[in-house]
């Protein structure tokens, strides 16, 4: 029987919504999903580890990888580059293994263009007010940067329509459960299974 | 905010695949889903309770309900009528409550015509050989009836394409988990949530 390809799961959403926290929590729970580590030129935050949270790159290194077409997607976002190295994603999917990307909204749009059969999940704060509280709570950004991010976030809300699913991040545990349910459900989709079952009937 | 309608979840699949067992197991686990009790003219099996497993009707009673258009769907299947009383389904969905129907494949097709926005789940045996084993194991059917059911089942396999999801019933617990995941995922679908979130942004 032909080996099924893994699912490319794209987790995105507005800045400050908690993509990293949710993805981190998912990582501790579910062993059936691989995690793509993004590359970025932004400075590491406290506790972030190179090669685990991100591959932290110098601007020049990143631009060289762009030149060599080594990204599934890349984007410049609030003065920094973010990108998904292509090689590992391709390899993982071909092995029949699911892989999740946690990326900015701009990057997700580019992945959608290149890989529309992916499962696109938009992580959503309960409201924009909650978003502001979260960004302020982080305490590592100045006011100007926060306002910049808020403007971007309003635009990003408009982008929900490009996603397959919207997961509210009211509680991290609940958000993680919803994402796990989405992955399970996607594996049960009729389009993915019908060929497998047709084979079984033929074999009889 | 406008009250969201509940999901109509339709669980169907070939005769003998274990729809009743899976639905029964789901019933003991999940309190957020209502269950529609079908009406039928077939004789109760051991342990089946009128009004719980089915409303057991005489042929004449059932035909009177058909006349009065009191079914969401009804079908004649291996010489017996099966049908879903309409009233309770409508009421439940309008209250924002999910409801699951466990019905024969013919009935599911009719529900699909009348309510295409339902979530259609096809419960699937691992193979037709397994299906035969299960039917024989039940021990209440004669050989002729089993062969009749097998022929019907082969036709039903062709009907998978009319469903949104296919859930393999390799283990009852796993099948139940998959169905629960599908319901959770359906509630996260972008189309269902986008209006709610647009409202939140307007309110800011």
mmCIF file of C-alpha atoms in Angstrom:
data_model
loop_
_atom_site.group_PDB
_atom_site.id
_atom_site.type_symbol
_atom_site.label_atom_id
_atom_site.label_comp_id
_atom_site.label_asym_id
_atom_site.label_seq_id
_atom_site.Cartn_x
_atom_site.Cartn_y
_atom_site.Cartn_z
ATOM 1 C CA UNK A 1 0.000 0.000 0.000
ATOM 2 C CA UNK A 2 1.244 3.450 -0.905
ATOM 3 C CA UNK A 3 2.687 5.346 2.029
ATOM 4 C CA UNK A 4 0.529 8.275 3.063
ATOM 5 C CA UNK A 5 2.205 11.659 3.224
ATOM 6 C CA UNK A 6 2.315 13.424 6.578
ATOM 7 C CA UNK A 7 0.228 16.504 7.313
ATOM 8 C CA UNK A 8 1.807 19.931 7.168
ATOM 9 C CA UNK A 9 0.153 21.784 10.052
ATOM 10 C CA UNK A 10 0.614 25.543 10.071
ATOM 11 C CA UNK A 11 -0.023 27.316 13.377
ATOM 12 C CA UNK A 12 -0.166 31.071 12.990
ATOM 13 C CA UNK A 13 -1.917 34.129 14.397
ATOM 14 C CA UNK A 14 -1.384 37.720 15.491
ATOM 15 C CA UNK A 15 1.803 38.796 17.257
ATOM 16 C CA UNK A 16 1.528 38.211 21.001
ATOM 17 C CA UNK A 17 -1.302 35.674 20.807
ATOM 18 C CA UNK A 18 0.866 32.968 22.342
ATOM 19 C CA UNK A 19 1.837 30.809 19.371
ATOM 20 C CA UNK A 20 5.138 29.925 21.031
ATOM 21 C CA UNK A 21 3.538 28.991 24.363
ATOM 22 C CA UNK A 22 0.871 26.836 22.730
ATOM 23 C CA UNK A 23 3.373 25.148 20.432
ATOM 24 C CA UNK A 24 5.690 24.541 23.378
ATOM 25 C CA UNK A 25 2.854 22.945 25.375
ATOM 26 C CA UNK A 26 1.882 20.799 22.385
ATOM 27 C CA UNK A 27 5.498 19.724 22.132
ATOM 28 C CA UNK A 28 5.478 18.310 25.663
ATOM 29 C CA UNK A 29 2.260 16.359 25.030
ATOM 30 C CA UNK A 30 2.136 14.852 21.596
ATOM 31 C CA UNK A 31 4.856 12.587 20.302
ATOM 32 C CA UNK A 32 3.293 11.921 16.880
ATOM 33 C CA UNK A 33 4.003 15.387 15.499
ATOM 34 C CA UNK A 34 7.388 16.715 14.436
ATOM 35 C CA UNK A 35 8.237 20.349 14.999
ATOM 36 C CA UNK A 36 9.859 22.585 12.464
ATOM 37 C CA UNK A 37 12.373 24.977 13.980
ATOM 38 C CA UNK A 38 12.254 28.374 12.294
ATOM 39 C CA UNK A 39 15.167 30.638 11.551
ATOM 40 C CA UNK A 40 15.073 34.277 12.632
ATOM 41 C CA UNK A 41 17.268 37.335 12.854
ATOM 42 C CA UNK A 42 15.547 38.696 15.965
ATOM 43 C CA UNK A 43 17.410 38.598 19.286
ATOM 44 C CA UNK A 44 16.731 35.601 21.563
ATOM 45 C CA UNK A 45 14.383 36.298 24.491
ATOM 46 C CA UNK A 46 15.277 35.083 27.970
ATOM 47 C CA UNK A 47 15.238 31.291 28.053
ATOM 48 C CA UNK A 48 15.167 30.789 24.298
ATOM 49 C CA UNK A 49 17.685 28.276 23.025
ATOM 50 C CA UNK A 50 19.298 28.319 19.575
ATOM 51 C CA UNK A 51 18.213 25.275 17.532
ATOM 52 C CA UNK A 52 15.270 24.586 19.858
ATOM 53 C CA UNK A 53 13.082 27.720 19.824
ATOM 54 C CA UNK A 54 14.679 29.181 16.705
ATOM 55 C CA UNK A 55 17.835 29.055 14.685
ATOM 56 C CA UNK A 56 19.132 32.512 15.506
ATOM 57 C CA UNK A 57 20.843 33.898 12.418
ATOM 58 C CA UNK A 58 22.748 37.018 11.529
ATOM 59 C CA UNK A 59 21.070 39.132 8.865
ATOM 60 C CA UNK A 60 23.781 38.235 6.334
ATOM 61 C CA UNK A 61 23.429 34.492 6.954
ATOM 62 C CA UNK A 62 19.665 34.692 6.542
ATOM 63 C CA UNK A 63 19.914 36.599 3.272
ATOM 64 C CA UNK A 64 22.341 34.022 1.932
ATOM 65 C CA UNK A 65 19.802 31.246 2.663
ATOM 66 C CA UNK A 66 17.132 33.290 0.830
ATOM 67 C CA UNK A 67 19.460 33.531 -2.181
ATOM 68 C CA UNK A 68 19.901 29.753 -2.185
ATOM 69 C CA UNK A 69 16.087 29.187 -1.982
ATOM 70 C CA UNK A 70 16.503 27.244 1.246
ATOM 71 C CA UNK A 71 13.215 28.407 2.822
ATOM 72 C CA UNK A 72 9.669 27.068 2.484
ATOM 73 C CA UNK A 73 8.728 30.649 3.335
ATOM 74 C CA UNK A 74 10.426 33.671 4.768
ATOM 75 C CA UNK A 75 9.149 37.093 5.767
ATOM 76 C CA UNK A 76 10.372 40.374 7.159
ATOM 77 C CA UNK A 77 8.242 41.229 10.169
ATOM 78 C CA UNK A 78 8.769 44.238 12.462
ATOM 79 C CA UNK A 79 12.327 44.692 11.107
ATOM 80 C CA UNK A 80 13.345 41.060 11.509
ATOM 81 C CA UNK A 81 13.477 38.081 9.195
ATOM 82 C CA UNK A 82 11.627 34.854 9.997
ATOM 83 C CA UNK A 83 11.785 31.747 7.828
ATOM 84 C CA UNK A 84 11.143 28.010 7.637
ATOM 85 C CA UNK A 85 14.059 25.904 6.397
ATOM 86 C CA UNK A 86 12.693 23.734 3.562
ATOM 87 C CA UNK A 87 14.809 20.572 3.720
ATOM 88 C CA UNK A 88 13.577 19.086 7.010
ATOM 89 C CA UNK A 89 9.898 19.777 6.244
ATOM 90 C CA UNK A 90 10.059 17.916 2.916
ATOM 91 C CA UNK A 91 11.884 14.955 4.427
ATOM 92 C CA UNK A 92 9.453 14.639 7.343
ATOM 93 C CA UNK A 93 6.293 14.758 5.191
ATOM 94 C CA UNK A 94 7.673 12.158 2.783
ATOM 95 C CA UNK A 95 8.298 9.820 5.718
ATOM 96 C CA UNK A 96 4.565 9.969 6.474
ATOM 97 C CA UNK A 97 5.186 12.050 9.568
ATOM 98 C CA UNK A 98 3.115 15.120 10.480
ATOM 99 C CA UNK A 99 5.014 18.325 11.033
ATOM 100 C CA UNK A 100 3.864 21.576 12.622
ATOM 101 C CA UNK A 101 5.140 25.029 11.713
ATOM 102 C CA UNK A 102 4.660 27.895 14.152
ATOM 103 C CA UNK A 103 4.978 31.003 11.997
ATOM 104 C CA UNK A 104 3.999 34.615 11.527
ATOM 105 C CA UNK A 105 0.919 35.414 9.463
ATOM 106 C CA UNK A 106 2.918 36.653 6.470
ATOM 107 C CA UNK A 107 4.836 33.392 6.399
ATOM 108 C CA UNK A 108 1.663 31.320 6.672
ATOM 109 C CA UNK A 109 0.252 33.061 3.602
ATOM 110 C CA UNK A 110 3.340 32.138 1.630
ATOM 111 C CA UNK A 111 3.157 28.503 2.779
ATOM 112 C CA UNK A 112 -0.499 28.452 1.704
ATOM 113 C CA UNK A 113 0.509 29.551 -1.804
ATOM 114 C CA UNK A 114 3.194 26.903 -2.031
ATOM 115 C CA UNK A 115 1.438 24.090 -0.129
ATOM 116 C CA UNK A 116 -2.351 24.648 -0.157
ATOM 117 C CA UNK A 117 -3.028 21.081 1.070
ATOM 118 C CA UNK A 118 -1.574 22.066 4.465
ATOM 119 C CA UNK A 119 -3.808 22.393 7.518
ATOM 120 C CA UNK A 120 -3.927 26.086 8.420
ATOM 121 C CA UNK A 121 -4.767 26.937 12.037
ATOM 122 C CA UNK A 122 -5.216 30.525 13.192
ATOM 123 C CA UNK A 123 -4.541 31.039 16.888
ATOM 124 C CA UNK A 124 -6.799 33.758 18.164
ATOM 125 C CA UNK A 125 -6.899 35.890 21.306
ATOM 126 C CA UNK A 126 -10.386 36.219 22.892
ATOM 127 C CA UNK A 127 -10.327 39.885 21.869
ATOM 128 C CA UNK A 128 -7.963 42.626 20.762
ATOM 129 C CA UNK A 129 -8.066 44.034 24.296
ATOM 130 C CA UNK A 130 -6.737 40.731 25.565
ATOM 131 C CA UNK A 131 -4.059 40.904 22.871
ATOM 132 C CA UNK A 132 -2.920 44.321 24.105
ATOM 133 C CA UNK A 133 -2.776 43.028 27.700
ATOM 134 C CA UNK A 134 -0.648 40.110 26.650
ATOM 135 C CA UNK A 135 1.781 42.181 24.638
ATOM 136 C CA UNK A 136 2.145 44.663 27.488
ATOM 137 C CA UNK A 137 2.533 41.821 29.987
ATOM 138 C CA UNK A 138 5.519 40.516 28.099
ATOM 139 C CA UNK A 139 7.421 43.628 29.234
ATOM 140 C CA UNK A 140 10.196 43.457 26.685
ATOM 141 C CA UNK A 141 8.704 45.813 24.099
ATOM 142 C CA UNK A 142 8.426 49.587 24.084
ATOM 143 C CA UNK A 143 5.137 51.477 23.542
ATOM 144 C CA UNK A 144 5.880 52.362 19.951
ATOM 145 C CA UNK A 145 6.573 48.741 19.101
ATOM 146 C CA UNK A 146 3.345 47.681 20.833
ATOM 147 C CA UNK A 147 1.294 50.130 18.782
ATOM 148 C CA UNK A 148 3.012 48.938 15.644
ATOM 149 C CA UNK A 149 2.140 45.368 16.566
ATOM 150 C CA UNK A 150 -1.483 46.303 17.323
ATOM 151 C CA UNK A 151 -1.914 47.848 13.886
ATOM 152 C CA UNK A 152 -0.441 44.732 12.322
ATOM 153 C CA UNK A 153 -2.753 42.561 14.456
ATOM 154 C CA UNK A 154 -5.899 44.328 13.194
ATOM 155 C CA UNK A 155 -4.796 43.596 9.657
ATOM 156 C CA UNK A 156 -4.069 40.015 10.600
ATOM 157 C CA UNK A 157 -7.597 39.491 11.904
ATOM 158 C CA UNK A 158 -8.725 40.063 8.342
ATOM 159 C CA UNK A 159 -6.555 37.159 7.339
ATOM 160 C CA UNK A 160 -8.582 34.580 9.282
ATOM 161 C CA UNK A 161 -10.480 33.766 6.107
ATOM 162 C CA UNK A 162 -7.365 32.166 4.628
ATOM 163 C CA UNK A 163 -7.262 29.562 7.392
ATOM 164 C CA UNK A 164 -9.030 26.242 7.762
ATOM 165 C CA UNK A 165 -9.467 26.463 11.528
ATOM 166 C CA UNK A 166 -9.568 29.103 14.246
ATOM 167 C CA UNK A 167 -8.426 28.078 17.717
ATOM 168 C CA UNK A 168 -9.172 30.444 20.568
ATOM 169 C CA UNK A 169 -6.285 30.671 23.019
ATOM 170 C CA UNK A 170 -8.401 31.294 26.108
ATOM 171 C CA UNK A 171 -6.413 28.634 27.982
ATOM 172 C CA UNK A 172 -3.225 27.020 26.737
ATOM 173 C CA UNK A 173 -4.390 23.507 27.661
ATOM 174 C CA UNK A 174 -7.677 23.954 25.792
ATOM 175 C CA UNK A 175 -5.915 25.394 22.749
ATOM 176 C CA UNK A 176 -3.561 22.391 22.715
ATOM 177 C CA UNK A 177 -6.480 19.947 22.948
ATOM 178 C CA UNK A 178 -8.240 21.681 20.067
ATOM 179 C CA UNK A 179 -5.130 21.487 17.895
ATOM 180 C CA UNK A 180 -4.713 17.784 18.699
ATOM 181 C CA UNK A 181 -8.372 17.217 17.808
ATOM 182 C CA UNK A 182 -7.917 19.038 14.499
ATOM 183 C CA UNK A 183 -4.943 16.820 13.605
ATOM 184 C CA UNK A 184 -6.905 13.666 14.474
ATOM 185 C CA UNK A 185 -9.922 14.861 12.479
ATOM 186 C CA UNK A 186 -7.775 15.753 9.479
ATOM 187 C CA UNK A 187 -6.452 12.201 9.422
ATOM 188 C CA UNK A 188 -10.075 11.002 9.254
ATOM 189 C CA UNK A 189 -10.971 13.168 6.269
ATOM 190 C CA UNK A 190 -12.706 11.190 3.586
ATOM 191 C CA UNK A 191 -10.457 12.501 0.778
ATOM 192 C CA UNK A 192 -7.376 11.195 2.613
ATOM 193 C CA UNK A 193 -8.833 7.739 3.325
ATOM 194 C CA UNK A 194 -10.981 6.777 0.375
ATOM 195 C CA UNK A 195 -8.141 5.399 -1.738
ATOM 196 C CA UNK A 196 -6.904 3.217 1.126
ATOM 197 C CA UNK A 197 -10.339 1.665 1.559
ATOM 198 C CA UNK A 198 -10.930 1.179 -2.131
ATOM 199 C CA UNK A 199 -7.756 -0.923 -2.133
ATOM 200 C CA UNK A 200 -9.132 -3.086 0.684
ATOM 201 C CA UNK A 201 -12.331 -3.794 -1.220
ATOM 202 C CA UNK A 202 -10.403 -4.720 -4.354
ATOM 203 C CA UNK A 203 -8.269 -7.160 -2.384
ATOM 204 C CA UNK A 204 -11.308 -9.151 -1.183
ATOM 205 C CA UNK B 1 -24.256 37.868 19.915
ATOM 206 C CA UNK B 2 -26.291 35.567 17.708
ATOM 207 C CA UNK B 3 -26.665 32.064 19.099
ATOM 208 C CA UNK B 4 -24.732 29.511 17.093
ATOM 209 C CA UNK B 5 -26.687 26.540 15.806
ATOM 210 C CA UNK B 6 -25.657 23.101 17.038
ATOM 211 C CA UNK B 7 -23.936 20.596 14.776
ATOM 212 C CA UNK B 8 -25.915 17.786 13.214
ATOM 213 C CA UNK B 9 -23.517 14.844 13.335
ATOM 214 C CA UNK B 10 -24.482 11.853 11.233
ATOM 215 C CA UNK B 11 -22.804 8.552 12.086
ATOM 216 C CA UNK B 12 -23.395 5.903 9.463
ATOM 217 C CA UNK B 13 -21.686 2.958 7.820
ATOM 218 C CA UNK B 14 -22.240 -0.591 6.559
ATOM 219 C CA UNK B 15 -24.527 -2.996 8.394
ATOM 220 C CA UNK B 16 -22.625 -4.816 11.134
ATOM 221 C CA UNK B 17 -19.789 -2.285 11.416
ATOM 222 C CA UNK B 18 -20.717 -1.480 15.000
ATOM 223 C CA UNK B 19 -22.509 1.872 14.743
ATOM 224 C CA UNK B 20 -24.646 1.026 17.764
ATOM 225 C CA UNK B 21 -21.693 -0.047 19.904
ATOM 226 C CA UNK B 22 -19.645 3.031 19.052
ATOM 227 C CA UNK B 23 -22.602 5.371 19.560
ATOM 228 C CA UNK B 24 -23.371 3.664 22.876
ATOM 229 C CA UNK B 25 -19.757 4.114 24.039
ATOM 230 C CA UNK B 26 -19.806 7.757 22.947
ATOM 231 C CA UNK B 27 -23.007 8.184 24.928
ATOM 232 C CA UNK B 28 -21.304 7.108 28.161
ATOM 233 C CA UNK B 29 -18.392 9.532 27.619
ATOM 234 C CA UNK B 30 -19.495 12.823 26.194
ATOM 235 C CA UNK B 31 -22.160 14.949 27.810
ATOM 236 C CA UNK B 32 -22.047 17.809 25.288
ATOM 237 C CA UNK B 33 -23.769 15.856 22.513
ATOM 238 C CA UNK B 34 -27.439 14.944 22.382
ATOM 239 C CA UNK B 35 -28.502 11.653 20.869
ATOM 240 C CA UNK B 36 -31.356 11.201 18.467
ATOM 241 C CA UNK B 37 -33.319 8.020 19.023
ATOM 242 C CA UNK B 38 -34.406 6.458 15.741
ATOM 243 C CA UNK B 39 -37.665 4.700 15.056
ATOM 244 C CA UNK B 40 -37.665 1.243 13.481
ATOM 245 C CA UNK B 41 -39.990 -1.613 12.621
ATOM 246 C CA UNK B 42 -37.347 -4.300 13.172
ATOM 247 C CA UNK B 43 -37.636 -6.582 16.203
ATOM 248 C CA UNK B 44 -35.649 -5.569 19.305
ATOM 249 C CA UNK B 45 -32.421 -7.542 19.870
ATOM 250 C CA UNK B 46 -31.583 -8.867 23.327
ATOM 251 C CA UNK B 47 -30.967 -6.005 25.712
ATOM 252 C CA UNK B 48 -32.397 -3.293 23.485
ATOM 253 C CA UNK B 49 -34.826 -0.952 25.220
ATOM 254 C CA UNK B 50 -37.708 0.882 23.535
ATOM 255 C CA UNK B 51 -37.134 4.645 23.612
ATOM 256 C CA UNK B 52 -33.421 4.223 24.399
ATOM 257 C CA UNK B 53 -31.937 2.191 21.539
ATOM 258 C CA UNK B 54 -34.871 2.727 19.188
ATOM 259 C CA UNK B 55 -38.527 3.555 19.224
ATOM 260 C CA UNK B 56 -39.849 0.180 18.143
ATOM 261 C CA UNK B 57 -42.894 0.735 15.927
ATOM 262 C CA UNK B 58 -45.412 -1.448 14.161
ATOM 263 C CA UNK B 59 -45.329 -1.166 10.386
ATOM 264 C CA UNK B 60 -48.682 0.640 10.361
ATOM 265 C CA UNK B 61 -47.576 3.204 12.945
ATOM 266 C CA UNK B 62 -44.391 3.921 11.010
ATOM 267 C CA UNK B 63 -46.240 4.404 7.735
ATOM 268 C CA UNK B 64 -48.609 6.832 9.428
ATOM 269 C CA UNK B 65 -45.625 8.941 10.593
ATOM 270 C CA UNK B 66 -44.295 8.921 7.013
ATOM 271 C CA UNK B 67 -47.664 10.190 5.796
ATOM 272 C CA UNK B 68 -47.510 13.049 8.306
ATOM 273 C CA UNK B 69 -43.920 13.973 7.242
ATOM 274 C CA UNK B 70 -42.660 13.419 10.771
ATOM 275 C CA UNK B 71 -39.227 12.080 9.756
ATOM 276 C CA UNK B 72 -35.984 13.886 8.904
ATOM 277 C CA UNK B 73 -35.316 10.755 6.879
ATOM 278 C CA UNK B 74 -36.692 7.277 6.672
ATOM 279 C CA UNK B 75 -35.627 4.235 4.718
ATOM 280 C CA UNK B 76 -36.616 0.649 4.117
ATOM 281 C CA UNK B 77 -33.603 -1.520 4.736
ATOM 282 C CA UNK B 78 -33.535 -5.337 4.592
ATOM 283 C CA UNK B 79 -37.344 -5.430 4.871
ATOM 284 C CA UNK B 80 -37.581 -3.047 7.806
ATOM 285 C CA UNK B 81 -38.233 0.661 8.155
ATOM 286 C CA UNK B 82 -35.756 2.950 9.946
ATOM 287 C CA UNK B 83 -36.345 6.659 10.480
ATOM 288 C CA UNK B 84 -35.316 9.772 12.402
ATOM 289 C CA UNK B 85 -38.147 11.708 14.065
ATOM 290 C CA UNK B 86 -37.763 15.336 12.931
ATOM 291 C CA UNK B 87 -39.134 17.359 15.847
ATOM 292 C CA UNK B 88 -36.440 16.693 18.475
ATOM 293 C CA UNK B 89 -33.562 17.193 16.017
ATOM 294 C CA UNK B 90 -34.800 20.646 14.994
ATOM 295 C CA UNK B 91 -35.372 21.752 18.584
ATOM 296 C CA UNK B 92 -31.930 20.583 19.737
ATOM 297 C CA UNK B 93 -30.012 22.303 16.905
ATOM 298 C CA UNK B 94 -31.864 25.581 17.467
ATOM 299 C CA UNK B 95 -30.851 25.500 21.127
ATOM 300 C CA UNK B 96 -27.199 25.509 19.991
ATOM 301 C CA UNK B 97 -26.782 21.894 21.066
ATOM 302 C CA UNK B 98 -25.004 19.285 18.944
ATOM 303 C CA UNK B 99 -26.965 16.157 18.127
ATOM 304 C CA UNK B 100 -25.761 12.856 16.710
ATOM 305 C CA UNK B 101 -27.789 10.536 14.508
ATOM 306 C CA UNK B 102 -26.783 6.915 14.164
ATOM 307 C CA UNK B 103 -28.414 5.774 10.945
ATOM 308 C CA UNK B 104 -28.282 3.418 8.006
ATOM 309 C CA UNK B 105 -26.475 4.550 4.865
ATOM 310 C CA UNK B 106 -29.689 5.110 2.913
ATOM 311 C CA UNK B 107 -30.964 7.379 5.655
ATOM 312 C CA UNK B 108 -27.703 9.307 5.821
ATOM 313 C CA UNK B 109 -27.958 10.065 2.104
ATOM 314 C CA UNK B 110 -31.417 11.512 2.610
ATOM 315 C CA UNK B 111 -30.237 13.650 5.553
ATOM 316 C CA UNK B 112 -27.394 14.921 3.355
ATOM 317 C CA UNK B 113 -29.914 16.049 0.734
ATOM 318 C CA UNK B 114 -32.024 17.826 3.305
ATOM 319 C CA UNK B 115 -29.248 19.123 5.597
ATOM 320 C CA UNK B 116 -25.928 19.302 3.684
ATOM 321 C CA UNK B 117 -24.286 21.396 6.424
ATOM 322 C CA UNK B 118 -24.318 18.343 8.697
ATOM 323 C CA UNK B 119 -21.095 16.547 9.622
ATOM 324 C CA UNK B 120 -21.174 13.162 7.913
ATOM 325 C CA UNK B 121 -19.052 10.416 9.466
ATOM 326 C CA UNK B 122 -18.700 6.998 7.869
ATOM 327 C CA UNK B 123 -17.846 4.223 10.309
ATOM 328 C CA UNK B 124 -15.692 1.690 8.574
ATOM 329 C CA UNK B 125 -14.615 -1.871 9.329
ATOM 330 C CA UNK B 126 -10.872 -2.558 8.789
ATOM 331 C CA UNK B 127 -11.885 -4.771 5.867
ATOM 332 C CA UNK B 128 -14.834 -6.592 4.403
ATOM 333 C CA UNK B 129 -13.458 -9.824 5.838
ATOM 334 C CA UNK B 130 -13.656 -8.271 9.272
ATOM 335 C CA UNK B 131 -17.207 -7.187 8.486
ATOM 336 C CA UNK B 132 -18.201 -10.751 7.655
ATOM 337 C CA UNK B 133 -16.639 -11.987 10.897
ATOM 338 C CA UNK B 134 -18.580 -9.435 12.885
ATOM 339 C CA UNK B 135 -21.884 -10.233 11.256
ATOM 340 C CA UNK B 136 -21.353 -13.955 11.769
ATOM 341 C CA UNK B 137 -20.288 -13.338 15.355
ATOM 342 C CA UNK B 138 -23.551 -11.652 16.111
ATOM 343 C CA UNK B 139 -25.206 -15.067 15.712
ATOM 344 C CA UNK B 140 -28.746 -13.855 15.166
ATOM 345 C CA UNK B 141 -28.791 -13.861 11.367
ATOM 346 C CA UNK B 142 -29.057 -16.712 8.913
ATOM 347 C CA UNK B 143 -26.609 -17.263 6.036
ATOM 348 C CA UNK B 144 -28.939 -15.884 3.390
ATOM 349 C CA UNK B 145 -29.413 -12.671 5.342
ATOM 350 C CA UNK B 146 -25.634 -12.362 5.860
ATOM 351 C CA UNK B 147 -25.004 -12.664 2.125
ATOM 352 C CA UNK B 148 -27.692 -10.091 1.457
ATOM 353 C CA UNK B 149 -26.023 -7.747 3.940
ATOM 354 C CA UNK B 150 -22.580 -8.348 2.386
ATOM 355 C CA UNK B 151 -23.863 -7.355 -1.039
ATOM 356 C CA UNK B 152 -25.393 -4.246 0.455
ATOM 357 C CA UNK B 153 -22.126 -3.490 2.288
ATOM 358 C CA UNK B 154 -20.098 -3.554 -0.953
ATOM 359 C CA UNK B 155 -22.466 -0.998 -2.396
ATOM 360 C CA UNK B 156 -22.181 1.069 0.745
ATOM 361 C CA UNK B 157 -18.402 1.240 0.476
ATOM 362 C CA UNK B 158 -18.981 3.160 -2.730
ATOM 363 C CA UNK B 159 -20.916 5.675 -0.690
ATOM 364 C CA UNK B 160 -17.896 6.791 1.361
ATOM 365 C CA UNK B 161 -17.392 9.649 -1.068
ATOM 366 C CA UNK B 162 -20.570 11.312 0.212
ATOM 367 C CA UNK B 163 -19.122 11.621 3.720
ATOM 368 C CA UNK B 164 -16.873 14.238 5.298
ATOM 369 C CA UNK B 165 -14.966 11.826 7.498
ATOM 370 C CA UNK B 166 -14.144 8.123 7.664
ATOM 371 C CA UNK B 167 -13.594 6.605 11.091
ATOM 372 C CA UNK B 168 -12.088 3.160 11.243
ATOM 373 C CA UNK B 169 -13.695 1.007 13.935
ATOM 374 C CA UNK B 170 -10.612 -1.035 14.743
ATOM 375 C CA UNK B 171 -11.214 -0.459 18.470
ATOM 376 C CA UNK B 172 -14.358 1.059 19.940
ATOM 377 C CA UNK B 173 -12.396 3.405 22.240
ATOM 378 C CA UNK B 174 -10.295 4.703 19.367
ATOM 379 C CA UNK B 175 -13.343 5.189 17.161
ATOM 380 C CA UNK B 176 -15.029 7.166 19.955
ATOM 381 C CA UNK B 177 -11.948 9.373 20.416
ATOM 382 C CA UNK B 178 -11.816 10.072 16.686
ATOM 383 C CA UNK B 179 -15.473 11.085 16.625
ATOM 384 C CA UNK B 180 -14.968 13.380 19.608
ATOM 385 C CA UNK B 181 -11.964 14.932 17.866
ATOM 386 C CA UNK B 182 -14.017 15.493 14.703
ATOM 387 C CA UNK B 183 -16.719 17.295 16.689
ATOM 388 C CA UNK B 184 -14.117 19.507 18.413
ATOM 389 C CA UNK B 185 -12.419 20.274 15.095
ATOM 390 C CA UNK B 186 -15.718 21.101 13.401
ATOM 391 C CA UNK B 187 -16.397 23.688 16.102
ATOM 392 C CA UNK B 188 -13.014 25.270 15.248
ATOM 393 C CA UNK B 189 -13.777 25.559 11.527
ATOM 394 C CA UNK B 190 -13.022 29.018 10.237
ATOM 395 C CA UNK B 191 -16.386 29.390 8.479
ATOM 396 C CA UNK B 192 -18.203 28.811 11.772
ATOM 397 C CA UNK B 193 -16.065 31.246 13.798
ATOM 398 C CA UNK B 194 -15.190 34.134 11.507
ATOM 399 C CA UNK B 195 -18.396 36.082 12.103
ATOM 400 C CA UNK B 196 -18.007 35.832 15.872
ATOM 401 C CA UNK B 197 -14.485 37.264 15.717
ATOM 402 C CA UNK B 198 -15.395 40.018 13.291
ATOM 403 C CA UNK B 199 -17.921 41.166 15.882
ATOM 404 C CA UNK B 200 -15.206 41.315 18.540
ATOM 405 C CA UNK B 201 -13.002 43.508 16.379
ATOM 406 C CA UNK B 202 -15.891 45.881 15.641
ATOM 407 C CA UNK B 203 -16.618 46.213 19.356
ATOM 408 C CA UNK B 204 -13.098 47.472 20.125
#
